[in-house]
Coordinates of C-alpha atoms and ligand atoms in Angstrom, one line a residue:
X1 CA 20.2 -26.5 16.0
X2 CA 23.5 -28.4 16.3
X3 CA 26.4 -27.0 18.3
X4 CA 29.8 -26.6 16.8
X5 CA 32.5 -26.6 19.5
X6 CA 35.6 -24.7 18.3
X7 CA 39.1 -24.9 19.8
X8 CA 41.6 -22.2 18.9
X9 CA 44.7 -20.5 20.3
X10 CA 42.4 -17.7 21.5
X11 CA 40.2 -20.0 23.5
X12 CA 37.1 -22.2 23.0
X13 CA 33.7 -21.1 21.7
X14 CA 30.4 -22.7 20.8
X15 CA 28.3 -21.8 17.8
X16 CA 24.8 -22.8 16.9
X17 CA 25.0 -23.9 13.3
X18 CA 22.1 -24.7 10.9
X19 CA 22.1 -28.3 9.5
X20 CA 23.8 -28.2 6.1
X21 CA 25.7 -25.0 6.8
X22 CA 29.5 -25.1 6.0
X23 CA 32.0 -24.6 8.8
X24 CA 33.5 -21.7 6.8
X25 CA 30.2 -19.9 6.7
X26 CA 29.6 -20.5 10.4
X27 CA 33.0 -19.1 11.3
X28 CA 32.8 -16.1 8.9
X29 CA 30.3 -14.3 11.2
X30 CA 32.8 -14.6 14.1
X31 CA 36.2 -13.1 14.7
X32 CA 37.8 -16.5 14.1
X33 CA 37.7 -16.7 10.3
X34 CA 39.6 -19.3 8.3
X35 CA 41.8 -18.3 5.4
X36 CA 40.0 -18.3 2.1
X37 CA 40.5 -17.2 -1.5
X38 CA 37.9 -18.9 -3.6
X39 CA 34.4 -18.1 -2.3
X40 CA 34.1 -21.6 -0.9
X41 CA 34.3 -23.5 -4.1
X42 CA 37.0 -25.8 -2.7
X43 CA 39.6 -24.6 -5.2
X44 CA 42.1 -22.5 -3.1
X45 CA 42.7 -25.1 -0.4
X46 CA 43.3 -22.4 2.2
X47 CA 40.4 -22.9 4.6
X48 CA 41.9 -25.9 6.5
X49 CA 40.6 -27.0 10.0
X50 CA 41.0 -30.2 12.0
X51 CA 37.9 -32.2 12.6
X52 CA 38.0 -33.6 16.1
X53 CA 34.7 -35.4 15.9
X54 CA 31.0 -35.2 15.3
X55 CA 28.2 -35.6 12.8
X56 CA 29.4 -34.0 9.6
X57 CA 29.4 -34.5 5.8
X58 CA 31.9 -36.9 4.1
X59 CA 35.0 -35.5 2.4
X60 CA 34.2 -34.0 -1.1
X61 CA 36.1 -34.5 -4.3
X62 CA 37.6 -31.0 -3.8
X63 CA 39.0 -32.2 -0.4
X64 CA 40.5 -35.4 -2.1
X65 CA 42.1 -33.1 -4.6
X66 CA 43.5 -30.4 -2.3
X67 CA 44.5 -32.5 0.8
X68 CA 47.1 -35.2 0.9
X69 CA 46.2 -38.7 2.3
X70 CA 48.3 -37.9 5.4
X71 CA 46.4 -34.7 6.0
X72 CA 43.1 -36.4 5.6
X73 CA 44.2 -39.2 8.0
X74 CA 45.0 -36.5 10.6
X75 CA 41.4 -35.2 10.3
X76 CA 42.3 -32.1 8.2
X77 CA 39.2 -30.8 6.3
X78 CA 38.4 -27.8 4.1
X79 CA 36.0 -25.7 6.2
X80 CA 34.1 -24.6 3.1
X81 CA 33.3 -28.3 2.2
X82 CA 32.7 -29.5 5.7
X83 CA 29.0 -29.3 6.4
X84 CA 27.3 -29.7 9.8
X85 CA 24.8 -32.5 10.2
X86 CA 24.8 -32.6 14.0
X87 CA 26.9 -31.6 17.0
X88 CA 30.6 -31.4 16.0
X89 CA 34.0 -30.3 17.3
X90 CA 36.9 -28.7 15.4
X91 CA 40.3 -27.2 15.9
X92 CA 41.1 -24.0 14.0
X93 CA 44.9 -24.0 14.1
X94 CA 45.6 -21.8 11.0
X95 CA 43.1 -18.9 11.3
X96 CA 43.1 -16.0 9.0
X97 CA 44.8 -12.8 10.2
X98 CA 42.5 -10.8 12.5
X99 CA 40.1 -8.6 10.5
X100 CA 37.5 -6.0 11.5
X101 CA 35.2 -7.5 8.8
X102 CA 32.7 -10.3 9.3
X103 CA 29.9 -11.8 7.2
X104 CA 26.4 -10.7 8.1
X105 CA 24.5 -13.7 9.5
X106 CA 22.2 -15.1 6.7
X107 CA 19.2 -14.8 8.9
X108 CA 19.6 -11.1 9.0
X109 CA 19.5 -10.7 5.3
X110 CA 16.4 -10.0 3.3
X111 CA 16.1 -11.0 -0.3
X112 CA 15.3 -7.8 -2.2
X113 CA 12.8 -7.5 -5.0
X114 CA 14.8 -7.8 -8.2
X115 CA 14.2 -6.0 -11.4
X116 CA 17.5 -7.0 -13.0
X117 CA 18.8 -4.4 -15.4
X118 CA 20.2 -5.5 -18.8
X119 CA 23.9 -4.8 -18.2
X120 CA 26.4 -5.3 -21.0
X121 CA 29.4 -4.6 -18.7
X122 CA 30.5 -3.6 -15.2
X123 CA 27.8 -5.9 -13.8
X124 CA 28.9 -5.8 -10.2
X125 CA 27.5 -3.4 -7.7
X126 CA 28.0 -2.5 -4.0
X127 CA 25.3 -1.6 -1.5
X128 CA 26.5 0.2 1.6
X129 CA 24.6 1.1 4.8
X130 CA 26.9 3.6 6.5
X131 CA 25.9 3.4 10.2
X132 CA 27.2 5.5 13.1
X133 CA 28.5 2.3 14.8
X134 CA 28.8 -0.2 12.0
X135 CA 29.2 -0.2 8.2
X136 CA 27.4 -2.9 6.3
X137 CA 28.4 -3.8 2.7
X138 CA 27.0 -6.2 0.1
X139 CA 28.6 -7.0 -3.2
X140 CA 26.2 -8.1 -6.0
X141 CA 26.4 -9.6 -9.4
X142 CA 23.6 -7.3 -10.7
X143 CA 23.2 -9.1 -14.0
X144 CA 22.3 -12.4 -12.5
X145 CA 20.8 -11.1 -9.2
X146 CA 23.3 -12.9 -7.1
X147 CA 24.5 -11.6 -3.7
X148 CA 28.2 -12.6 -3.7
X149 CA 28.9 -11.8 0.0
X150 CA 28.3 -9.3 2.8
X151 CA 30.5 -7.7 5.4
X152 CA 29.9 -5.8 8.6
X153 CA 32.5 -4.0 10.6
X154 CA 32.9 -1.0 12.9
X155 CA 32.8 2.5 11.6
X156 CA 36.3 3.7 12.3
X157 CA 35.0 7.3 12.8
X158 CA 34.0 5.9 16.3
X159 CA 37.5 7.1 17.4
X160 CA 36.0 10.6 17.3
X161 CA 32.9 9.8 19.4
X162 CA 30.4 7.0 19.7
X163 CA 27.5 9.2 18.6
X164 CA 26.7 11.6 15.8
X165 CA 26.9 14.8 17.9
X166 CA 30.4 14.0 19.3
X167 CA 31.7 13.5 15.7
X168 CA 30.0 16.7 14.4
X169 CA 31.4 18.6 17.4
X170 CA 34.9 17.2 16.7
X171 CA 34.7 18.7 13.2
X172 CA 33.2 22.0 14.4
X173 CA 36.1 22.3 16.9
X174 CA 38.7 21.6 14.2
X175 CA 37.4 21.8 10.7
X176 CA 40.5 20.1 9.2
X177 CA 39.2 16.9 10.8
X178 CA 36.4 16.8 8.2
X179 CA 38.9 15.4 5.6
X180 CA 40.2 12.9 8.1
X181 CA 36.8 11.6 9.1
X182 CA 35.8 11.4 5.4
X183 CA 38.9 9.4 4.6
X184 CA 38.3 7.0 7.5
X185 CA 34.8 6.1 6.2
X186 CA 35.8 5.9 2.5
X187 CA 38.8 3.7 3.4
X188 CA 36.6 1.4 5.5
X189 CA 34.1 0.9 2.7
X190 CA 36.8 0.0 0.2
X191 CA 38.5 -2.4 2.7
X192 CA 35.2 -4.2 3.1
X193 CA 34.8 -4.6 -0.7
X194 CA 38.4 -5.8 -1.0
X195 CA 37.9 -8.3 1.8
X196 CA 34.9 -9.7 -0.1
X197 CA 36.8 -9.9 -3.4
X198 CA 39.9 -11.5 -1.8
X199 CA 38.0 -14.1 0.1
X200 CA 34.8 -14.7 -1.9
X201 CA 36.0 -14.1 -5.4
X202 CA 39.7 -14.7 -5.4
X203 CA 40.6 -11.6 -7.5
X204 CA 40.7 -8.1 -6.3
X205 CA 42.1 -5.5 -8.7
X206 CA 40.5 -6.8 -12.0
X207 CA 37.2 -7.1 -10.2
X208 CA 37.3 -3.6 -8.9
X209 CA 37.2 -2.4 -12.5
X210 CA 34.0 -4.4 -13.1
X211 CA 32.1 -2.6 -10.4
X212 CA 29.5 -0.4 -12.1
X213 CA 27.7 1.2 -9.1
X214 CA 28.2 1.9 -5.4
X215 CA 25.1 3.0 -3.6
X216 CA 25.4 4.3 -0.1
X217 CA 22.7 5.1 2.5
X218 CA 23.1 6.4 6.0
X219 CA 22.0 9.0 8.5
X220 CA 22.5 12.5 7.3
X221 CA 25.5 13.2 9.6
X222 CA 27.3 10.1 8.5
X223 CA 26.7 11.0 4.8
X224 CA 27.9 14.5 5.5
X225 CA 31.0 13.2 7.2
X226 CA 31.6 10.8 4.4
X227 CA 31.6 13.4 1.7
X228 CA 33.9 15.7 3.7
X229 CA 31.1 18.3 4.0
X230 CA 31.6 18.0 7.7
X231 CA 28.0 18.7 8.6
X232 CA 28.9 21.3 11.3
X233 CA 25.5 23.0 10.6
X234 CA 23.7 19.8 11.6
X235 CA 24.3 20.4 15.3
X236 CA 22.2 23.6 14.9
X237 CA 18.5 22.9 15.3
X238 CA 17.8 25.6 12.7
X239 CA 19.1 23.2 10.0
X240 CA 17.4 20.0 11.2
X241 CA 14.6 20.3 8.8
X242 CA 16.6 21.7 5.9
X243 CA 17.7 19.7 2.9
X244 CA 21.3 18.7 3.0
X245 CA 23.4 18.1 -0.1
X246 CA 25.6 15.0 0.6
X247 CA 26.6 14.3 -3.0
X248 CA 30.3 13.6 -3.3
X249 CA 31.9 16.7 -4.6
X250 CA 34.5 14.7 -6.4
X251 CA 33.1 11.4 -7.6
X252 CA 35.9 11.0 -10.1
X253 CA 38.4 11.3 -7.3
X254 CA 36.5 8.6 -5.3
X255 CA 36.6 6.3 -8.4
X256 CA 40.3 6.8 -8.7
X257 CA 41.0 6.3 -5.0
X258 CA 38.8 3.2 -5.0
X259 CA 40.3 1.8 -8.2
X260 CA 36.7 1.6 -9.5
X261 CA 36.9 3.6 -12.8
X262 CA 33.4 2.6 -14.0
X263 CA 31.5 2.9 -10.7
X264 CA 28.7 5.4 -10.5
X265 CA 28.7 6.7 -7.0
X266 CA 25.1 7.0 -5.8
X267 CA 24.2 8.7 -2.5
X268 CA 20.5 9.2 -2.4
X269 CA 19.7 12.6 -0.8
X270 CA 18.8 12.4 2.9
X271 CA 15.4 13.6 3.9
X272 CA 16.6 16.4 6.1
X273 CA 19.3 17.3 8.6
X274 CA 18.0 14.8 11.1
X275 CA 16.5 12.1 8.8
X276 CA 18.8 10.1 6.7
X277 CA 18.5 8.0 3.5
X278 CA 18.8 4.9 5.8
X279 CA 15.2 5.5 6.9
X280 CA 14.0 5.6 3.3
X281 CA 16.0 2.4 2.6
X282 CA 14.1 0.8 5.6
X283 CA 10.8 1.8 4.0
X284 CA 11.8 0.4 0.7
X285 CA 12.8 -2.9 2.3
X286 CA 9.7 -3.3 4.4
X287 CA 7.3 -1.9 1.8
X288 CA 5.6 0.2 4.5
X289 CA 3.9 2.6 2.1
X290 CA 2.2 -0.3 0.3
X291 CA 0.1 -0.7 3.5
X292 CA -3.1 1.0 4.5
X293 CA -2.8 3.9 7.1
X294 CA -1.4 3.0 10.5
X295 CA 1.9 1.4 9.7
X296 CA 5.0 2.5 11.6
X297 CA 8.7 1.8 11.4
X298 CA 11.4 2.6 13.9
X299 CA 15.0 2.2 13.1
X300 CA 16.6 1.8 16.5
X301 CA 20.2 2.9 16.8
X302 CA 22.5 5.6 18.1
X303 CA 20.0 7.9 16.4
X304 CA 16.5 6.4 16.3
X305 CA 14.5 7.3 13.2
X306 CA 10.8 6.8 13.0
X307 CA 8.3 6.9 10.2
X308 CA 4.5 6.7 10.4
X309 CA 2.4 6.0 7.2
X310 CA -1.0 7.6 7.3
X311 CA -2.0 6.2 3.8
X312 CA -0.9 9.4 2.0
X313 CA 2.1 10.8 3.8
X314 CA 5.0 9.6 5.9
X315 CA 5.4 11.5 9.1
X316 CA 9.1 11.2 10.0
X317 CA 11.2 12.2 12.9
X318 CA 14.3 11.1 14.8
X319 CA 15.4 11.1 18.4
X320 CA 18.7 10.5 20.2
X321 CA 17.8 6.9 20.9
X322 CA 21.1 6.8 22.6
X323 CA 24.0 4.5 22.1
X324 CA 22.5 2.4 25.0
X325 CA 20.5 0.4 22.4
X326 CA 23.7 -0.5 20.7
X327 CA 25.5 -1.4 23.9
X328 CA 27.5 1.9 23.9
X329 CA 27.9 3.8 27.1
X330 CA 26.7 0.7 29.1
X331 CA 29.4 -0.6 31.6
X332 CA 29.6 -4.0 29.9
X333 CA 27.7 -3.1 26.8
X334 CA 28.6 -4.4 23.4
X335 CA 27.0 -4.8 19.9
X336 CA 24.9 -7.8 19.1
X337 CA 27.9 -10.1 18.5
X338 CA 29.0 -13.5 19.7
X339 CA 29.3 -13.5 23.5
X340 CA 26.7 -10.7 24.0
X341 CA 23.9 -11.5 26.4
X342 CA 20.9 -11.1 24.2
X343 CA 18.2 -12.8 26.3
X344 CA 17.6 -13.1 30.0
X345 CA 15.2 -15.5 31.7
X346 CA 14.4 -15.9 35.4
X347 CA 15.3 -19.2 37.0
X348 CA 14.0 -19.1 40.5
X349 CA 16.1 -16.3 42.1
X350 CA 18.8 -16.6 39.5
X351 CA 18.9 -15.9 35.8
X352 CA 19.6 -17.8 32.6
X353 CA 21.6 -15.6 30.2
X354 CA 21.6 -16.6 26.6
X355 CA 24.4 -15.2 24.5
X356 CA 24.7 -14.7 20.8
X357 CA 26.3 -17.8 19.3
X358 CA 26.0 -19.4 22.8
X359 CA 29.5 -18.2 23.5
X360 CA 31.0 -17.3 26.8
X361 CA 29.6 -14.0 28.2
X362 CA 31.6 -11.0 26.9
X363 CA 29.0 -8.3 27.7
X364 CA 25.4 -7.3 27.1
X365 CA 23.7 -5.9 24.0
X366 CA 20.6 -3.8 23.7
X367 CA 18.1 -6.6 23.6
X368 CA 19.8 -8.3 26.6
X369 CA 19.6 -5.1 28.6
X370 CA 15.9 -4.7 27.8
X371 CA 15.3 -8.3 28.8
X372 CA 17.3 -8.0 32.0
X373 CA 15.5 -4.8 33.1
X374 CA 12.1 -6.4 32.3
X375 CA 13.0 -9.5 34.4
X376 CA 14.4 -7.5 37.3
X377 CA 11.2 -5.4 37.2
X378 CA 8.9 -8.4 37.3
X379 CA 10.9 -9.8 40.2
X380 CA 10.6 -6.6 42.2
X381 CA 14.4 -6.2 42.2
X382 CA 14.0 -3.1 40.2
X383 CA 11.4 -0.4 40.8
X384 CA 9.5 1.4 38.0
X385 CA 11.5 4.5 38.8
X386 CA 14.6 2.5 37.6
X387 CA 16.2 2.3 41.1
X388 CA 17.2 -1.1 42.5
X389 CA 15.1 -2.2 45.5
X390 CA 18.4 -3.1 47.2
X391 CA 21.4 -1.1 45.8
X392 CA 23.9 -3.6 44.3
X393 CA 27.1 -1.6 44.9
X394 CA 29.4 0.1 42.5
X395 CA 30.1 -3.0 40.3
X396 CA 26.4 -3.3 39.6
X397 CA 24.0 -6.2 39.6
X398 CA 25.5 -9.4 38.3
X399 CA 23.1 -11.6 36.4
X400 CA 25.6 -14.3 36.6
X401 CA 27.6 -13.9 39.9
X402 CA 30.5 -15.9 38.4
X403 CA 30.9 -13.5 35.5
X404 CA 31.4 -9.8 36.2
X405 CA 30.7 -9.0 32.5
X406 CA 27.1 -9.9 33.2
X407 CA 26.7 -6.9 35.6
X408 CA 24.4 -4.0 34.9
X409 CA 24.6 -0.7 36.9
X410 CA 22.1 2.0 37.9
X411 CA 23.7 4.2 35.2
X412 CA 23.1 1.6 32.6
X413 CA 19.4 1.5 33.5
X414 CA 19.2 5.3 33.5
X415 CA 20.7 5.4 30.0
X416 CA 18.2 2.8 28.8
X417 CA 15.2 4.7 30.4
X418 CA 16.2 7.9 28.6
X419 CA 16.6 6.1 25.3
X420 CA 13.3 4.2 25.6
X421 CA 11.4 7.3 26.8
X422 CA 12.7 9.4 23.8
X423 CA 11.6 6.6 21.4
X424 CA 8.2 6.1 23.0
X425 CA 7.4 9.8 23.3
X426 CA 8.4 10.3 19.6
X427 CA 6.1 7.5 18.5
X428 CA 3.3 9.0 20.4
X429 CA 3.9 12.5 18.9
X430 CA 3.9 11.1 15.4
X431 CA 0.6 9.5 16.0
X432 CA -0.8 12.7 17.3
X433 CA 0.5 14.7 14.3
X434 CA -1.1 12.2 12.0
X435 CA -4.3 12.2 14.0
X436 CA -4.0 8.4 14.6
X437 CA -4.1 6.4 17.8
X438 CA -1.8 3.7 19.1
X439 CA -4.6 1.2 18.5
X440 CA -4.7 2.2 14.8
X441 CA -1.2 0.7 14.4
X442 CA -1.7 -2.5 12.4
X443 CA 1.9 -3.0 11.7
X444 CA 5.0 -1.9 13.6
X445 CA 8.4 -2.7 12.0
X446 CA 11.3 -2.6 14.4
X447 CA 14.6 -2.3 12.5
X448 CA 18.2 -1.8 13.6
X449 CA 20.2 -2.5 16.7
X450 CA 18.0 -5.1 18.4
X451 CA 18.0 -7.4 15.4
X452 CA 15.9 -10.5 15.8
X453 CA 16.7 -11.0 19.4
X454 CA 14.4 -8.4 21.0
X455 CA 11.8 -10.1 23.3
X456 CA 8.7 -8.1 22.3
X457 CA 6.8 -8.9 25.5
X458 CA 9.7 -7.7 27.6
X459 CA 10.1 -4.5 25.4
X460 CA 6.4 -3.9 26.0
X461 CA 6.6 -4.5 29.7
X462 CA 9.3 -1.8 30.2
X463 CA 7.5 0.7 27.8
X464 CA 9.9 0.5 24.9
X465 CA 7.2 -0.8 22.5
X466 CA 3.4 -0.3 22.7
X467 CA 1.4 -3.3 23.9
X468 CA 0.0 -4.2 20.5
X469 CA -0.8 -7.7 19.5
X470 CA 2.5 -9.5 18.9
X471 CA 1.5 -10.4 15.4
X472 CA 1.5 -6.8 14.4
X473 CA 5.2 -6.3 15.4
X474 CA 7.9 -7.4 13.0
X475 CA 11.7 -7.4 13.7
X476 CA 14.3 -6.7 11.0
X477 CA 18.0 -6.7 11.6
X478 CA 19.5 -5.2 8.5
X479 CA 16.6 -3.5 6.7
X480 CA 18.6 -0.4 5.6
X481 CA 21.1 -2.6 3.8
X482 CA 18.3 -4.5 2.2
X483 CA 16.7 -1.2 0.9
X484 CA 20.1 -0.2 -0.5
X485 CA 20.4 -3.5 -2.2
X486 CA 17.0 -3.2 -3.7
X487 CA 17.8 0.3 -5.1
X488 CA 21.2 -1.0 -6.4
X489 CA 19.5 -3.8 -8.3
X490 CA 16.9 -1.6 -9.8
X491 CA 19.5 0.8 -11.2
X492 CA 17.1 3.6 -10.3
X493 CA 17.9 4.2 -6.7
X494 CA 17.8 7.9 -7.0
X495 CA 14.3 7.8 -8.4
X496 CA 13.0 5.4 -5.8
X497 CA 14.4 7.3 -2.9
X498 CA 13.2 10.6 -4.3
X499 CA 9.6 9.2 -4.7
X500 CA 9.4 8.2 -1.1
X501 CA 11.1 11.3 0.2
X502 CA 8.5 13.4 -1.6
X503 CA 5.8 11.8 0.6
X504 CA 7.5 12.7 3.9
X505 CA 6.5 15.3 6.4
X506 CA 9.4 16.0 8.8
X507 CA 8.6 16.7 12.4
X508 CA 11.1 18.4 14.6
X509 CA 10.1 17.2 18.1
X510 CA 12.0 20.0 19.7
X511 CA 9.4 22.4 18.3
X512 CA 6.4 20.4 19.5
X513 CA 5.0 21.5 22.8
X514 CA 4.1 18.5 24.8
X515 CA 7.0 16.3 23.7
X516 CA 9.1 17.0 26.7
X517 CA 6.2 16.3 29.1
X518 CA 5.5 13.1 27.2
X519 CA 9.2 12.1 27.4
X520 CA 9.2 12.6 31.2
X521 CA 6.1 10.5 31.4
X522 CA 7.7 7.7 29.5
X523 CA 10.8 7.6 31.7
X524 CA 9.2 5.1 34.2
X525 CA 9.6 1.4 33.5
X526 CA 6.0 0.5 32.8
X527 CA 3.9 -0.4 29.7
X528 CA 2.8 2.4 27.4
X529 CA -0.8 3.3 28.0
X530 CA -2.7 2.8 24.7
X531 CA -5.3 5.5 24.4
X532 CA -8.8 4.5 23.4
X533 CA -10.3 6.3 20.4
Ligands
FES1 S1 39.0 -24.1 -0.5 FE1 37.7 -23.4 1.1 S2 37.6 -21.3 0.8 FE2 38.9 -22.0 -0.9

């Protein structure tokens, strides 16, 4: 892929860009967005950049209309018209104001099955995946089956704790916080929609009135915190398998607050206190129940949800996968964003660290951590117990001695071991409950935090994934959003979710004898032993 070298007041960065991609689209997934107000049609003239050199497309008619001859002579181009043909270099000297919202990379999106409803009016719809760490939003023209744009940004409830339990505890300690957390999430969703309308459509308020549906999926705690229910009960194991009503108590108020008077607010019911509607959205997107028995899905995140299809039922559970997989609680951990080490390769006694976007190292994400641990293990620098052969000191082991942000510590490794042990033990218990064996798995869908960057062989080497044939393992970055999009487009989201939920058998691992022993067994960094039938 060609490399785009970008200069800006904030520094320099390199991006890998697909041939034919516009510079605006390439920048939209980073923190360095250009100004925009027309959806990239070349009519607003706001997205100016300076072309320094490289192999790019010729100026378009829109650029001749919007830029003066002097500007063109200086190398000024419209980022939405400027397409990459080979390596190129630009200066972004008039960036958009900083925003928490970025576009979701195109490679993460799944085109949902479309059964387009016949809509006379209010043809736009919004699909939302309300995650513990991130919120993902997609705006659709439902009549024509066109995804207008997507956004991903941090869930602002993170100020009350990185994981679900901290946030629920925050509300339990002070119940008045429930309204505050609900407002934070509702405001974030509408900010994302407004960001899309402002940049990709060019009109905000009139378009809000044309939105006919907002469909939101998420884990149960996030949905409870969104509706203001608070979800204090969810910290009590007695409620983990109970149905939880997360419908908005005041949909009309939401419509008014959001300036969406015609929007039906749809929150498909979560499966139970510890299994959300996001897992059902994953199942919709991956079509797992259209498979024969022996298909499993894990949605890796702060809370890892797992489903196993036995041909008739879905055995479902969740475990505290731990924020480690999302880079939270790791010394230099960060989400899978530009600058995050996502792959690690040995190079003699040193390491090659690949970052997302080929940017300068800013930290390490979940897949990078799994990779680093697998490589250190293979080199004997790390023992299967998780201890370093030679203790590296308080700053940790630097994968790149010139960059302290590439360091991982013993505490980071311990957090990873706990998360992977919980996940592997839970997968094993589901198989046992369904009377299936590891070797019966003919398909394993890995959704969520690792995205597309997880090295399956390395994940298998450290015991995060079972040692199945690689062809049976598929990686999905944003399956929950894709499931929400599919339900939005069908206009029958409630029915689709209810049909899948009816096939679930929830399994509370804390009530299963043997889970804890299995968890302890899986703590060591070694491949999962696949039982023979
Ligand atoms: S002219 Fe490029 S986004 Fe409007």
